[in-house]
Amino acid sequence: MIPIPAENIAIRTQGDMSIIDVNGDLDGYAASDLRKELETLVGQKQYQLVVNLAKVNHINSTAVGALVAIAKQVRQHKGDVKICNLADSLKRTFDLIGASKVLEIYASEKEAVGAF
Amino acid sequence: MPLFYPPKWCLMKIQEHVEIKFPSDMIYVGPIRAFIVRLAQRLGFQPLRIEDIELAADEVCNNAIEHGSGDHRACISILVSFNRTRFEILVRDSGTNNQKHWLRSGRLRDVRCSMSPESERGHGIYLVETLADEVEFKLNELGGTDVRMAFYLDTLSCPSSGITDTIHA
């Protein structure tokens, strides 16, 4: 396979909390990178995760599924995955799958951070 | 900038076909989606409907790569057909050495029965069935699966919305 850089994922840490900024489309290719990054954070005992999707224009069921899976893991350690800045078209995908019932979604990063 | 754009009526008056073949690797799905989105824009689909088409195409390509192809050397084929009322996308995989016809393996039935918001996987087929005006799952002569989905420019032109599973090739 030709090595092509993955979608841009940046992580900011605030104490026990990590804020993950995703930039670009979250399709099957990028979802695998996002999942690896989140699993690394969980391995570092970071259980309070805010995923900021402000710069994401497209998300598929693999990426949403990865977020649900990581949320299940961190909830076992009294943490959570909170999603913020979701565009309407992305929110629709969460709604269709039913993920908006199992993941907390906030309008802004400030609200998501404040919810911990 | 291209030197020549065919007039819109020229594209829409007759049935056109575009075929793309790509290695079975997720890395190619983004560019394929971009092509489909630009074509749907040219055909006059509304932005919300284009998002539906993009997501459905993404999900079907992912399934073909993940369940319908052995490795990177396998080939996924996409045939896009369109006319003035209808936009159709056919995604064809060739099956894997271990599992020919993921459709026959019962996966379609399993995902329909087991889907829940808590489940990590298995939402793709449900999304495609929800977003497309017509969906057909069919076994093909390569030992793989064809997923054909259609979107109508005007819902009044849609003759019969529905989902078809054809278990015999």
Coordinates of C-alpha atoms in Angstrom, one line a residue:
Chain A
M1 CA 0.0 0.0 0.0
I2 CA 1.2 3.5 -0.7
P3 CA 1.8 5.3 2.6
I4 CA -0.3 8.4 2.5
P5 CA -0.6 10.6 5.7
A6 CA -3.8 10.0 7.6
E7 CA -6.4 12.6 8.4
N8 CA -5.3 15.3 10.8
I9 CA -5.9 14.4 14.5
A10 CA -4.5 16.7 17.2
I11 CA -4.7 16.1 20.9
R12 CA -4.8 18.7 23.7
T13 CA -4.6 17.6 27.3
Q14 CA -6.2 19.5 30.2
G15 CA -5.4 17.6 33.4
D16 CA -7.3 14.3 33.3
M17 CA -9.1 15.3 30.2
S18 CA -8.1 15.0 26.5
I19 CA -9.6 17.1 23.7
I20 CA -9.3 15.5 20.3
D21 CA -9.5 17.8 17.3
V22 CA -10.3 16.0 14.1
N23 CA -9.7 17.8 10.8
G24 CA -11.0 16.2 7.5
D25 CA -13.4 13.5 6.6
L26 CA -14.0 10.6 9.0
D27 CA -14.3 7.7 6.6
G28 CA -13.2 4.1 7.0
Y29 CA -9.5 5.0 6.5
A30 CA -9.4 7.9 8.9
A31 CA -11.6 6.1 11.4
S32 CA -8.9 3.5 12.0
D33 CA -6.4 6.3 12.8
L34 CA -8.9 8.0 15.1
R35 CA -9.5 4.7 16.9
K36 CA -5.8 4.1 17.4
E37 CA -5.3 7.6 18.8
L38 CA -8.2 7.1 21.2
E39 CA -7.0 3.6 22.3
T40 CA -3.6 5.1 23.0
L41 CA -5.2 7.7 25.3
V42 CA -7.2 5.0 27.0
G43 CA -3.9 3.0 27.5
Q44 CA -2.5 6.1 29.1
K45 CA -5.5 6.1 31.5
Q46 CA -7.0 9.1 29.9
Y47 CA -10.7 8.3 30.4
Q48 CA -12.3 11.8 29.9
L49 CA -12.3 12.4 26.2
V50 CA -13.9 15.3 24.3
V51 CA -14.0 14.7 20.5
N52 CA -14.3 18.0 18.6
L53 CA -15.7 17.5 15.1
A54 CA -16.0 21.1 14.1
K55 CA -13.7 20.6 11.1
V56 CA -15.3 17.3 9.9
N57 CA -17.6 17.4 6.9
H58 CA -18.3 13.7 6.5
I59 CA -18.6 10.8 8.9
N60 CA -19.5 7.2 8.2
S61 CA -20.8 4.3 10.4
T62 CA -17.3 2.9 11.0
A63 CA -16.1 6.1 12.6
V64 CA -19.3 6.5 14.7
G65 CA -18.9 2.9 15.7
A66 CA -15.4 3.5 16.8
L67 CA -16.6 6.4 19.1
V68 CA -19.2 4.2 20.6
A69 CA -16.7 1.4 21.2
I70 CA -14.2 3.8 23.0
A71 CA -17.1 5.3 25.0
K72 CA -17.9 1.7 26.3
Q73 CA -14.3 1.2 27.3
V74 CA -13.8 4.5 29.2
R75 CA -17.2 4.2 30.9
Q76 CA -15.9 1.1 32.7
H77 CA -13.4 3.5 34.3
K78 CA -16.0 6.2 35.1
G79 CA -15.0 8.2 32.1
D80 CA -16.8 9.1 28.9
V81 CA -16.5 10.3 25.3
K82 CA -18.3 13.5 24.7
I83 CA -18.8 14.8 21.2
C84 CA -19.0 18.5 20.3
N85 CA -19.5 20.9 17.3
L86 CA -21.3 18.4 15.2
A87 CA -22.6 19.8 11.9
D88 CA -26.2 19.0 11.1
S89 CA -25.4 16.5 8.3
L90 CA -23.1 14.6 10.7
K91 CA -25.8 14.7 13.5
R92 CA -28.2 13.1 11.1
T93 CA -25.8 10.1 10.7
F94 CA -25.6 9.8 14.5
D95 CA -29.4 10.0 14.7
L96 CA -30.0 7.4 11.9
I97 CA -27.6 4.9 13.6
G98 CA -29.0 5.7 17.0
A99 CA -25.6 6.8 18.3
S100 CA -27.0 10.1 19.6
K101 CA -28.9 8.0 22.2
V102 CA -25.7 6.4 23.5
L103 CA -23.2 9.3 23.1
E104 CA -23.5 12.7 24.7
I105 CA -23.4 15.4 22.0
Y106 CA -22.8 19.1 22.9
A107 CA -23.1 22.2 20.8
S108 CA -19.7 23.6 21.9
E109 CA -16.4 22.4 23.3
K110 CA -16.9 24.5 26.4
E111 CA -20.2 22.7 27.1
A112 CA -18.7 19.3 26.5
V113 CA -15.7 20.1 28.8
G114 CA -18.0 21.5 31.4
A115 CA -20.1 18.3 31.4
F116 CA -17.3 16.3 33.1
Chain B
M1 CA -9.6 24.5 -15.7
P2 CA -11.2 22.1 -18.2
L3 CA -11.4 23.6 -21.7
F4 CA -14.9 22.2 -22.4
Y5 CA -17.9 21.4 -20.2
P6 CA -20.7 19.6 -22.0
P7 CA -24.0 21.4 -21.7
K8 CA -26.2 20.0 -18.9
W9 CA -28.9 18.8 -21.3
C10 CA -26.3 16.8 -23.2
L11 CA -25.3 14.9 -20.0
M12 CA -28.9 14.3 -18.9
K13 CA -30.7 13.4 -22.2
I14 CA -29.2 10.0 -22.5
Q15 CA -28.1 7.2 -20.3
E16 CA -24.4 7.6 -19.4
H17 CA -22.1 5.1 -17.7
V18 CA -18.8 5.6 -15.9
E19 CA -16.8 2.6 -14.6
I20 CA -14.0 2.9 -12.0
K21 CA -11.9 0.0 -10.7
F22 CA -9.7 0.4 -7.7
P23 CA -7.6 -1.8 -5.4
S24 CA -9.4 -3.0 -2.3
D25 CA -8.1 -0.4 0.1
M26 CA -9.9 2.2 2.2
I27 CA -7.5 4.8 1.0
Y28 CA -9.3 5.0 -2.3
V29 CA -12.8 5.5 -0.9
G30 CA -12.3 9.3 -0.3
P31 CA -11.4 10.1 -3.9
I32 CA -14.3 7.8 -5.1
R33 CA -16.7 9.7 -2.9
A34 CA -15.4 13.0 -4.2
F35 CA -16.1 11.9 -7.8
I36 CA -19.6 10.8 -7.0
V37 CA -20.4 14.0 -5.1
R38 CA -19.2 16.2 -8.0
L39 CA -21.2 14.2 -10.5
A40 CA -24.4 14.3 -8.3
Q41 CA -23.9 18.1 -8.1
R42 CA -23.7 18.4 -11.8
L43 CA -26.8 16.3 -12.2
G44 CA -28.7 18.8 -10.0
F45 CA -29.2 16.9 -6.8
Q46 CA -29.9 19.1 -3.7
P47 CA -27.2 19.4 -1.1
L48 CA -28.9 17.2 1.5
R49 CA -29.6 14.5 -1.1
I50 CA -25.9 14.6 -2.2
E51 CA -24.9 13.9 1.4
D52 CA -27.2 10.9 1.4
I53 CA -25.6 9.7 -1.8
E54 CA -22.1 10.2 -0.5
L55 CA -22.7 8.4 2.8
A56 CA -24.4 5.5 1.0
A57 CA -21.6 5.1 -1.5
D58 CA -19.0 5.3 1.4
E59 CA -20.8 2.5 3.3
V60 CA -21.2 0.2 0.3
C61 CA -17.5 0.6 -0.7
N62 CA -16.4 -0.1 2.9
N63 CA -18.5 -3.3 2.9
A64 CA -17.0 -4.4 -0.4
I65 CA -13.4 -3.8 0.9
E66 CA -14.0 -5.3 4.3
H67 CA -16.2 -8.3 3.6
G68 CA -16.0 -8.8 -0.1
S69 CA -12.3 -8.7 -1.0
G70 CA -9.4 -10.9 0.1
D71 CA -6.6 -8.3 0.1
H72 CA -5.3 -5.1 -1.5
R73 CA -4.7 -6.9 -4.8
A74 CA -8.4 -7.6 -5.2
C75 CA -10.3 -5.2 -7.3
I76 CA -13.5 -3.3 -6.5
S77 CA -15.6 -2.1 -9.4
I78 CA -18.0 0.8 -9.4
L79 CA -20.4 1.4 -12.2
V80 CA -22.2 4.8 -12.1
S81 CA -25.1 5.1 -14.5
F82 CA -27.3 8.2 -14.8
N83 CA -29.9 9.9 -17.0
R84 CA -32.2 12.8 -16.5
T85 CA -34.1 11.3 -13.6
R86 CA -32.1 8.5 -12.1
F87 CA -28.6 8.1 -10.6
E88 CA -27.5 4.6 -10.0
I89 CA -24.3 3.2 -8.3
L90 CA -23.3 -0.4 -8.6
V91 CA -20.5 -1.6 -6.4
R92 CA -19.1 -5.0 -7.2
D93 CA -16.7 -7.1 -5.2
S94 CA -15.2 -10.5 -6.1
G95 CA -15.5 -12.2 -2.7
T96 CA -12.6 -13.6 -0.7
N97 CA -10.9 -17.0 -0.9
N98 CA -12.4 -18.0 2.4
Q99 CA -15.8 -16.5 1.9
K100 CA -17.4 -16.1 -1.4
H101 CA -20.6 -14.2 -1.4
W102 CA -20.8 -12.5 2.0
L103 CA -24.5 -12.0 1.2
R104 CA -25.0 -15.7 1.1
S105 CA -23.1 -16.1 4.4
G106 CA -26.2 -14.6 6.1
R107 CA -24.5 -11.3 7.0
L108 CA -27.4 -9.3 5.6
R109 CA -29.9 -11.2 7.8
D110 CA -27.6 -11.1 10.8
V111 CA -27.0 -7.3 10.7
R112 CA -30.7 -6.6 10.3
C113 CA -31.5 -8.7 13.3
S114 CA -28.7 -7.6 15.6
M115 CA -28.4 -3.9 14.9
S116 CA -28.6 -1.6 17.9
P117 CA -27.3 1.8 18.8
E118 CA -24.9 0.1 21.2
S119 CA -23.3 -2.1 18.5
E120 CA -20.1 -1.0 17.1
R121 CA -20.5 -2.4 13.6
G122 CA -23.3 -3.5 11.2
H123 CA -24.9 -0.1 10.6
G124 CA -23.8 0.4 7.0
I125 CA -26.4 -1.8 5.3
Y126 CA -29.2 -0.2 7.4
L127 CA -27.9 3.3 6.3
V128 CA -27.8 2.3 2.7
E129 CA -31.4 0.9 2.9
T130 CA -32.5 4.1 4.6
L131 CA -30.8 6.6 2.3
A132 CA -31.3 5.2 -1.2
D133 CA -34.6 5.1 -3.1
E134 CA -33.8 1.6 -4.3
V135 CA -31.3 -1.0 -3.1
E136 CA -30.6 -4.4 -4.6
F137 CA -28.2 -7.0 -3.1
K138 CA -27.2 -9.7 -5.6
L139 CA -24.6 -12.5 -5.9
N140 CA -22.4 -12.1 -9.0
E141 CA -20.5 -14.5 -11.2
L142 CA -17.1 -13.5 -9.7
G143 CA -18.1 -15.1 -6.4
G144 CA -18.7 -11.8 -4.8
T145 CA -21.6 -9.4 -4.2
D146 CA -23.2 -6.6 -6.2
V147 CA -24.9 -3.8 -4.4
R148 CA -26.9 -1.6 -6.7
M149 CA -28.5 1.5 -5.3
A150 CA -30.5 4.2 -7.1
F151 CA -31.4 7.8 -6.3
Y152 CA -34.1 9.8 -8.1
L153 CA -33.6 13.5 -8.9
D154 CA -37.3 14.0 -8.3
T155 CA -39.0 11.6 -5.8
L156 CA -42.1 11.7 -8.0
S157 CA -40.1 9.9 -10.7
C158 CA -39.3 7.0 -8.4
P159 CA -41.4 4.1 -9.7
S160 CA -41.1 1.9 -6.7
S161 CA -39.0 2.4 -3.6
G162 CA -37.8 -0.8 -2.2
I163 CA -35.1 -3.2 -1.2
T164 CA -34.3 -6.5 -3.0
D165 CA -32.1 -9.3 -1.9
T166 CA -31.3 -11.8 -4.6
I167 CA -29.6 -14.7 -3.0
H168 CA -29.1 -16.7 -6.3
A169 CA -26.8 -15.2 -8.9

